């Protein structure tokens, strides 16, 4: 039977004493194992309820401790992750630990924990926690390019589960900005207000100024500093049009919300990942 | 019945308790009965009543028994 795999903040804390205090215990488990855990510990379990159509189960013990189980065989990326960890555990016995709950588990290695965090940080789910964790991992753990395929697989699974809709940038400006945002000023005019240089950086990124699409080729010609400024420019515009000018938020809070919106849904993929990877600097306005 | 049905029923019992429609004792016994039924079906499911410090007083005495399977078809459980 597949041994449970400890993931999440509790696993991170296992490797890094200075990681934030974990909230719960997250495991990847087989359904067979969960049935056996459930029947053997029925009296210790206060609550065990399914979530996300039975992909996950939330469990609360009499002790008050909370556990979350993801069923490996119901999530293709988890099957791949379990395969990798099982392979490594065969050569590294230190991955196997006895948990405080009495059962044994493998502790997911740090590159896998980073992968799992990376697969979540592009979505608006517990984002403030996730971006802080992601930045923390990025400063300590090397992300292996070999894991990128599994990261993409897992991101797609989350995308489907959350029914995420990405914006279509291949539209004229008129069509693109015809949305639910009540704008007091034209979006492009706000770019002029906050531009770092004599003209906004985003003009520079467009092959056709009449469409919302930006060019990846042009983006690649920018320096790192200019890329950060391009993200900051867009965040300032969003903060102004959506929160500050309508009087909904103070500037600092509006800017944070705008950066979050950019990192999770309002940028094309190549800019989104730059914004995520450089979040700390983007925030230093 | 699958886990979703059980979850819905548990949520419905919780709501009736929160609204003061049933007493804590009745709610507890309904939840325990639900858990027994789920266990009998071999499902991974166990619910618990979330007890509030100052629940709304029941407006009327709780009547009837949850043990009757027909109550699963009652819209109030859906």
CSV table of C-alpha atoms in Angstrom, one decimal:
chain,number,residue,atom,x,y,z
A,1,UNK,CA,0.0,0.0,0.0
A,2,UNK,CA,1.2,3.5,-0.8
A,3,UNK,CA,2.8,5.2,2.2
A,4,UNK,CA,1.2,8.6,2.9
A,5,UNK,CA,3.3,11.6,1.8
A,6,UNK,CA,3.6,14.6,4.0
A,7,UNK,CA,3.4,17.9,2.0
A,8,UNK,CA,2.7,21.5,2.6
A,9,UNK,CA,3.9,23.8,5.5
A,10,UNK,CA,4.3,20.9,7.9
A,11,UNK,CA,6.8,19.2,5.5
A,12,UNK,CA,8.5,22.6,4.9
A,13,UNK,CA,8.9,23.0,8.7
A,14,UNK,CA,10.5,19.5,8.8
A,15,UNK,CA,13.4,20.8,6.6
A,16,UNK,CA,13.5,24.5,7.6
A,17,UNK,CA,13.2,25.4,11.3
A,18,UNK,CA,12.7,29.1,10.3
A,19,UNK,CA,9.7,28.3,8.1
A,20,UNK,CA,6.4,29.8,9.3
A,21,UNK,CA,4.3,27.9,11.8
A,22,UNK,CA,2.3,25.3,10.0
A,23,UNK,CA,-1.5,25.3,10.4
A,24,UNK,CA,-2.5,21.8,9.6
A,25,UNK,CA,-1.1,18.5,8.3
A,26,UNK,CA,-1.4,17.8,4.5
A,27,UNK,CA,-0.9,14.4,3.1
A,28,UNK,CA,-1.1,12.7,-0.3
A,29,UNK,CA,-2.7,9.3,0.4
A,30,UNK,CA,-4.2,6.4,-1.5
A,31,UNK,CA,-7.9,5.9,-1.0
A,32,UNK,CA,-7.2,2.4,0.3
A,33,UNK,CA,-5.0,3.9,3.0
A,34,UNK,CA,-7.5,6.5,3.9
A,35,UNK,CA,-10.2,3.8,4.4
A,36,UNK,CA,-7.9,1.9,6.6
A,37,UNK,CA,-6.9,5.0,8.6
A,38,UNK,CA,-10.6,5.9,8.9
A,39,UNK,CA,-11.8,2.6,10.2
A,40,UNK,CA,-8.8,2.1,12.6
A,41,UNK,CA,-9.2,5.6,14.1
A,42,UNK,CA,-13.0,6.1,13.9
A,43,UNK,CA,-13.3,7.1,17.5
A,44,UNK,CA,-10.4,9.6,17.4
A,45,UNK,CA,-11.9,11.2,14.3
A,46,UNK,CA,-14.4,14.0,15.0
A,47,UNK,CA,-15.0,14.9,11.4
A,48,UNK,CA,-14.0,13.5,7.9
A,49,UNK,CA,-15.6,15.3,5.0
A,50,UNK,CA,-14.9,15.2,1.3
A,51,UNK,CA,-14.1,18.4,-0.7
A,52,UNK,CA,-13.6,19.1,-4.4
A,53,UNK,CA,-15.7,16.1,-5.5
A,54,UNK,CA,-13.8,13.7,-3.3
A,55,UNK,CA,-10.4,14.6,-4.4
A,56,UNK,CA,-9.6,15.9,-0.9
A,57,UNK,CA,-10.8,15.0,2.6
A,58,UNK,CA,-10.7,17.3,5.6
A,59,UNK,CA,-10.2,15.6,8.9
A,60,UNK,CA,-10.4,16.8,12.4
A,61,UNK,CA,-9.3,14.7,15.3
A,62,UNK,CA,-10.5,14.6,18.9
A,63,UNK,CA,-7.2,16.4,19.8
A,64,UNK,CA,-8.3,19.3,17.7
A,65,UNK,CA,-5.6,18.7,15.1
A,66,UNK,CA,-6.6,19.1,11.5
A,67,UNK,CA,-5.4,16.9,8.6
A,68,UNK,CA,-6.1,17.2,4.9
A,69,UNK,CA,-5.8,14.2,2.6
A,70,UNK,CA,-5.5,14.4,-1.2
A,71,UNK,CA,-6.3,11.1,-2.9
A,72,UNK,CA,-3.3,10.3,-5.1
A,73,UNK,CA,-5.1,8.2,-7.7
A,74,UNK,CA,-7.7,10.9,-8.4
A,75,UNK,CA,-5.1,13.5,-9.4
A,76,UNK,CA,-2.7,12.7,-12.2
A,77,UNK,CA,0.0,15.1,-11.0
A,78,UNK,CA,-0.1,13.5,-7.6
A,79,UNK,CA,0.4,10.1,-9.2
A,80,UNK,CA,3.6,11.5,-10.8
A,81,UNK,CA,4.7,13.1,-7.6
A,82,UNK,CA,4.2,9.9,-5.6
A,83,UNK,CA,6.1,8.0,-8.3
A,84,UNK,CA,9.1,10.3,-8.0
A,85,UNK,CA,9.1,10.3,-4.2
A,86,UNK,CA,8.7,6.6,-3.9
A,87,UNK,CA,11.7,6.2,-6.2
A,88,UNK,CA,13.8,8.6,-4.1
A,89,UNK,CA,12.7,7.0,-0.8
A,90,UNK,CA,14.0,3.6,-2.1
A,91,UNK,CA,17.5,5.2,-2.0
A,92,UNK,CA,17.0,7.6,0.9
A,93,UNK,CA,15.5,6.1,4.1
A,94,UNK,CA,15.5,9.4,5.9
A,95,UNK,CA,12.4,10.5,3.9
A,96,UNK,CA,10.4,8.0,6.0
A,97,UNK,CA,9.2,9.3,9.4
A,98,UNK,CA,6.8,8.2,12.0
A,99,UNK,CA,4.1,10.9,12.4
A,100,UNK,CA,2.6,12.0,15.7
A,101,UNK,CA,-0.6,10.2,14.6
A,102,UNK,CA,1.1,6.8,14.8
A,103,UNK,CA,1.4,6.1,11.1
A,104,UNK,CA,4.5,6.4,8.9
A,105,UNK,CA,4.8,8.9,6.1
A,106,UNK,CA,7.3,10.0,3.5
A,107,UNK,CA,8.2,13.7,3.8
A,108,UNK,CA,8.1,15.3,0.3
A,109,UNK,CA,11.6,16.6,-0.6
A,110,UNK,CA,12.0,20.4,-0.8
A,111,UNK,CA,12.0,20.6,-4.6
A,112,UNK,CA,8.6,18.8,-4.7
A,113,UNK,CA,7.3,21.2,-2.0
A,114,UNK,CA,8.5,24.1,-4.2
A,115,UNK,CA,6.8,22.6,-7.2
A,116,UNK,CA,3.5,22.3,-5.3
A,117,UNK,CA,3.7,25.9,-4.2
A,118,UNK,CA,4.6,27.0,-7.7
A,119,UNK,CA,1.5,25.3,-9.0
A,120,UNK,CA,-0.7,27.3,-6.7
A,121,UNK,CA,0.8,30.8,-6.6
A,122,UNK,CA,-0.6,31.8,-10.0
A,123,UNK,CA,-4.2,31.5,-8.7
A,124,UNK,CA,-6.2,33.5,-6.3
A,125,UNK,CA,-6.3,31.0,-3.5
A,126,UNK,CA,-4.9,32.0,-0.1
A,127,UNK,CA,-2.7,34.2,-2.3
A,128,UNK,CA,-1.0,36.3,0.4
A,129,UNK,CA,0.2,33.2,2.2
A,130,UNK,CA,1.2,31.4,-1.1
A,131,UNK,CA,3.2,34.3,-2.5
A,132,UNK,CA,5.1,34.7,0.8
A,133,UNK,CA,5.8,30.9,0.9
A,134,UNK,CA,6.8,30.9,-2.8
A,135,UNK,CA,9.2,33.8,-2.3
A,136,UNK,CA,10.6,32.0,0.7
A,137,UNK,CA,11.2,28.8,-1.2
A,138,UNK,CA,12.6,30.6,-4.2
A,139,UNK,CA,15.3,32.1,-2.0
A,140,UNK,CA,16.4,28.6,-0.7
A,141,UNK,CA,15.4,25.9,-3.1
A,142,UNK,CA,16.5,25.3,-6.7
A,143,UNK,CA,13.5,24.6,-8.9
A,144,UNK,CA,14.4,21.6,-11.1
A,145,UNK,CA,13.4,22.2,-14.8
A,146,UNK,CA,12.7,18.4,-14.9
A,147,UNK,CA,9.7,19.0,-12.7
A,148,UNK,CA,8.3,21.8,-14.9
A,149,UNK,CA,6.0,19.4,-16.8
A,150,UNK,CA,4.4,18.1,-13.6
A,151,UNK,CA,4.1,21.7,-12.3
A,152,UNK,CA,2.2,22.6,-15.5
A,153,UNK,CA,0.0,19.4,-15.2
A,154,UNK,CA,-0.9,20.4,-11.6
A,155,UNK,CA,-1.5,24.0,-12.5
A,156,UNK,CA,-3.9,22.8,-15.3
A,157,UNK,CA,-5.7,20.6,-12.7
A,158,UNK,CA,-6.2,23.6,-10.4
A,159,UNK,CA,-7.3,25.7,-13.4
A,160,UNK,CA,-10.0,23.2,-14.3
A,161,UNK,CA,-11.1,22.6,-10.7
A,162,UNK,CA,-11.5,26.4,-10.1
A,163,UNK,CA,-12.9,27.0,-13.6
A,164,UNK,CA,-10.3,29.8,-14.1
A,165,UNK,CA,-10.9,32.0,-17.1
A,166,UNK,CA,-7.9,33.8,-18.5
A,167,UNK,CA,-8.3,37.1,-20.3
A,168,UNK,CA,-8.1,37.1,-24.1
A,169,UNK,CA,-5.6,39.8,-25.1
A,170,UNK,CA,-6.1,39.3,-28.8
A,171,UNK,CA,-8.8,42.0,-28.9
A,172,UNK,CA,-9.0,45.6,-29.9
A,173,UNK,CA,-8.6,48.0,-26.9
A,174,UNK,CA,-12.3,49.0,-27.3
A,175,UNK,CA,-13.4,45.4,-26.9
A,176,UNK,CA,-10.9,44.5,-24.2
A,177,UNK,CA,-11.9,47.3,-21.9
A,178,UNK,CA,-15.6,46.7,-22.4
A,179,UNK,CA,-15.9,44.9,-19.1
A,180,UNK,CA,-17.6,45.4,-15.7
A,181,UNK,CA,-15.0,47.8,-14.4
A,182,UNK,CA,-16.6,51.3,-14.2
A,183,UNK,CA,-13.7,53.5,-15.5
A,184,UNK,CA,-13.7,57.2,-14.8
A,185,UNK,CA,-10.7,57.7,-17.2
A,186,UNK,CA,-9.5,55.8,-20.2
A,187,UNK,CA,-7.1,53.0,-19.1
A,188,UNK,CA,-4.4,54.2,-21.5
A,189,UNK,CA,-4.6,57.8,-20.2
A,190,UNK,CA,-3.8,56.6,-16.7
A,191,UNK,CA,-0.7,55.0,-18.1
A,192,UNK,CA,0.4,58.4,-19.2
A,193,UNK,CA,-0.2,59.7,-15.6
A,194,UNK,CA,2.1,57.2,-13.9
A,195,UNK,CA,4.7,56.6,-16.6
A,196,UNK,CA,8.4,56.2,-15.4
A,197,UNK,CA,9.7,57.7,-18.7
A,198,UNK,CA,8.5,60.2,-21.3
A,199,UNK,CA,6.0,57.6,-22.5
A,200,UNK,CA,4.5,54.5,-20.8
A,201,UNK,CA,6.5,51.3,-21.1
A,202,UNK,CA,3.4,49.4,-22.2
A,203,UNK,CA,3.3,51.4,-25.5
A,204,UNK,CA,6.7,50.0,-26.2
A,205,UNK,CA,5.4,46.4,-25.7
A,206,UNK,CA,2.7,46.6,-28.3
A,207,UNK,CA,3.1,45.7,-32.0
A,208,UNK,CA,-0.2,47.3,-32.6
A,209,UNK,CA,-1.2,50.1,-30.3
A,210,UNK,CA,-4.9,49.6,-31.1
A,211,UNK,CA,-5.0,46.1,-29.6
A,212,UNK,CA,-4.6,44.9,-26.0
A,213,UNK,CA,-2.0,42.3,-26.9
A,214,UNK,CA,1.6,42.8,-25.8
A,215,UNK,CA,4.6,41.2,-27.6
A,216,UNK,CA,6.8,38.6,-25.8
A,217,UNK,CA,9.6,39.5,-28.2
A,218,UNK,CA,9.4,43.1,-27.2
A,219,UNK,CA,9.2,42.1,-23.6
A,220,UNK,CA,12.4,40.1,-23.9
A,221,UNK,CA,14.3,43.2,-25.1
A,222,UNK,CA,13.6,45.1,-21.8
A,223,UNK,CA,16.1,45.2,-19.0
A,224,UNK,CA,15.1,43.6,-15.7
A,225,UNK,CA,14.6,47.0,-14.2
A,226,UNK,CA,12.4,48.1,-17.0
A,227,UNK,CA,10.4,44.8,-16.7
A,228,UNK,CA,9.8,45.6,-13.0
A,229,UNK,CA,8.7,49.1,-13.9
A,230,UNK,CA,6.4,47.8,-16.6
A,231,UNK,CA,4.6,45.7,-14.0
A,232,UNK,CA,4.6,48.6,-11.5
A,233,UNK,CA,3.2,50.9,-14.1
A,234,UNK,CA,0.3,48.5,-14.9
A,235,UNK,CA,-0.3,47.9,-11.1
A,236,UNK,CA,-0.5,51.7,-10.5
A,237,UNK,CA,-3.0,52.1,-13.3
A,238,UNK,CA,-5.2,49.2,-12.0
A,239,UNK,CA,-5.0,50.6,-8.4
A,240,UNK,CA,-6.1,54.0,-9.7
A,241,UNK,CA,-8.9,52.9,-11.9
A,242,UNK,CA,-10.4,50.1,-9.7
A,243,UNK,CA,-9.9,51.3,-6.1
A,244,UNK,CA,-8.3,54.7,-5.6
A,245,UNK,CA,-10.3,56.9,-8.0
A,246,UNK,CA,-13.6,55.3,-7.1
A,247,UNK,CA,-12.7,55.9,-3.4
A,248,UNK,CA,-12.8,52.2,-2.5
A,249,UNK,CA,-9.3,51.7,-1.0
A,250,UNK,CA,-6.3,53.6,0.3
A,251,UNK,CA,-3.3,53.8,-2.1
A,252,UNK,CA,-1.2,51.1,-0.4
A,253,UNK,CA,-4.0,48.6,-0.1
A,254,UNK,CA,-5.1,49.4,-3.7
A,255,UNK,CA,-1.6,48.8,-5.0
A,256,UNK,CA,-1.3,45.4,-3.2
A,257,UNK,CA,-4.7,44.4,-4.6
A,258,UNK,CA,-3.6,45.5,-8.1
A,259,UNK,CA,-0.3,43.5,-7.9
A,260,UNK,CA,-2.3,40.4,-6.7
A,261,UNK,CA,-4.7,40.8,-9.6
A,262,UNK,CA,-1.8,41.0,-12.1
A,263,UNK,CA,0.0,38.0,-10.6
A,264,UNK,CA,-3.1,35.8,-10.6
A,265,UNK,CA,-5.2,36.7,-13.6
A,266,UNK,CA,-4.6,39.9,-15.6
A,267,UNK,CA,-1.3,39.4,-17.3
A,268,UNK,CA,-0.2,37.2,-20.2
A,269,UNK,CA,1.7,34.2,-18.9
A,270,UNK,CA,5.3,35.4,-19.5
A,271,UNK,CA,4.6,38.7,-17.7
A,272,UNK,CA,2.6,37.0,-14.9
A,273,UNK,CA,5.5,34.7,-14.0
A,274,UNK,CA,8.0,37.6,-14.0
A,275,UNK,CA,5.7,39.5,-11.7
A,276,UNK,CA,5.4,36.5,-9.4
A,277,UNK,CA,9.2,35.8,-9.4
A,278,UNK,CA,9.9,39.4,-8.7
A,279,UNK,CA,7.0,40.2,-6.3
A,280,UNK,CA,9.1,41.7,-3.5
A,281,UNK,CA,10.7,44.2,-5.9
A,282,UNK,CA,7.4,45.0,-7.6
A,283,UNK,CA,6.0,45.9,-4.2
A,284,UNK,CA,8.9,48.3,-3.5
A,285,UNK,CA,7.4,51.3,-5.3
B,1,UNK,CA,-26.8,8.0,-1.2
B,2,UNK,CA,-23.2,9.2,-1.8
B,3,UNK,CA,-20.9,11.4,0.2
B,4,UNK,CA,-22.4,14.6,-1.3
B,5,UNK,CA,-25.8,13.7,-0.1
B,6,UNK,CA,-24.5,13.0,3.4
B,7,UNK,CA,-22.6,16.3,3.4
B,8,UNK,CA,-25.8,18.1,2.3
B,9,UNK,CA,-27.8,16.4,5.1
B,10,UNK,CA,-25.1,17.3,7.7
B,11,UNK,CA,-25.2,20.9,6.5
B,12,UNK,CA,-28.9,21.0,6.7
B,13,UNK,CA,-28.9,19.7,10.3
B,14,UNK,CA,-26.3,22.3,11.2
B,15,UNK,CA,-28.5,25.0,9.7
B,16,UNK,CA,-31.5,23.9,11.6
B,17,UNK,CA,-29.5,23.9,14.8
B,18,UNK,CA,-28.0,27.4,14.0
B,19,UNK,CA,-31.5,28.7,13.3
B,20,UNK,CA,-32.7,27.4,16.6
B,21,UNK,CA,-35.1,25.1,14.9
B,22,UNK,CA,-33.8,22.0,16.8
B,23,UNK,CA,-32.1,21.6,20.2
B,24,UNK,CA,-28.4,20.7,20.5
B,25,UNK,CA,-29.3,17.2,21.8
B,26,UNK,CA,-31.6,16.6,18.8
B,27,UNK,CA,-29.0,17.9,16.4
B,28,UNK,CA,-26.3,15.7,17.9
B,29,UNK,CA,-28.4,12.7,17.7
B,30,UNK,CA,-29.3,13.4,14.0
B,31,UNK,CA,-25.6,13.8,13.2
B,32,UNK,CA,-24.8,10.5,15.0
B,33,UNK,CA,-27.5,8.8,13.1
B,34,UNK,CA,-26.2,10.2,9.8
B,35,UNK,CA,-22.7,9.0,10.7
B,36,UNK,CA,-23.9,5.5,11.4
B,37,UNK,CA,-25.7,5.4,8.1
B,38,UNK,CA,-22.6,6.6,6.2
B,39,UNK,CA,-20.4,4.0,8.0
B,40,UNK,CA,-22.9,1.3,7.2
B,41,UNK,CA,-22.5,2.2,3.5
B,42,UNK,CA,-18.7,2.1,3.8
B,43,UNK,CA,-18.3,5.8,3.0
B,44,UNK,CA,-15.4,8.0,4.0
B,45,UNK,CA,-17.6,10.4,5.9
B,46,UNK,CA,-18.1,11.5,9.5
B,47,UNK,CA,-19.7,14.8,10.4
B,48,UNK,CA,-19.7,16.8,13.6
B,49,UNK,CA,-22.0,19.5,14.9
B,50,UNK,CA,-20.3,22.8,15.3
B,51,UNK,CA,-21.7,24.0,18.5
B,52,UNK,CA,-22.1,27.8,19.0
B,53,UNK,CA,-21.7,29.4,22.4
B,54,UNK,CA,-25.1,31.1,22.3
B,55,UNK,CA,-27.3,29.3,19.9
B,56,UNK,CA,-30.7,30.7,19.0
B,57,UNK,CA,-33.3,29.3,21.4
B,58,UNK,CA,-35.5,26.7,19.7
B,59,UNK,CA,-38.7,28.4,18.7
B,60,UNK,CA,-40.6,25.2,19.0
B,61,UNK,CA,-39.9,21.8,20.5
B,62,UNK,CA,-38.1,19.4,18.1
B,63,UNK,CA,-40.5,16.7,17.0
B,64,UNK,CA,-40.2,13.5,15.0
B,65,UNK,CA,-37.3,11.3,14.5
B,66,UNK,CA,-34.5,11.5,12.0
B,67,UNK,CA,-34.4,7.8,12.0
B,68,UNK,CA,-37.1,7.6,9.3
B,69,UNK,CA,-35.5,7.2,5.9
B,70,UNK,CA,-38.3,9.2,4.3
B,71,UNK,CA,-36.8,12.3,5.9
B,72,UNK,CA,-33.9,12.0,3.4
B,73,UNK,CA,-36.4,12.8,0.6
B,74,UNK,CA,-37.6,15.9,2.5
B,75,UNK,CA,-36.7,19.1,0.6
B,76,UNK,CA,-35.5,20.6,3.9
B,77,UNK,CA,-32.6,18.2,3.9
B,78,UNK,CA,-31.6,19.1,0.3
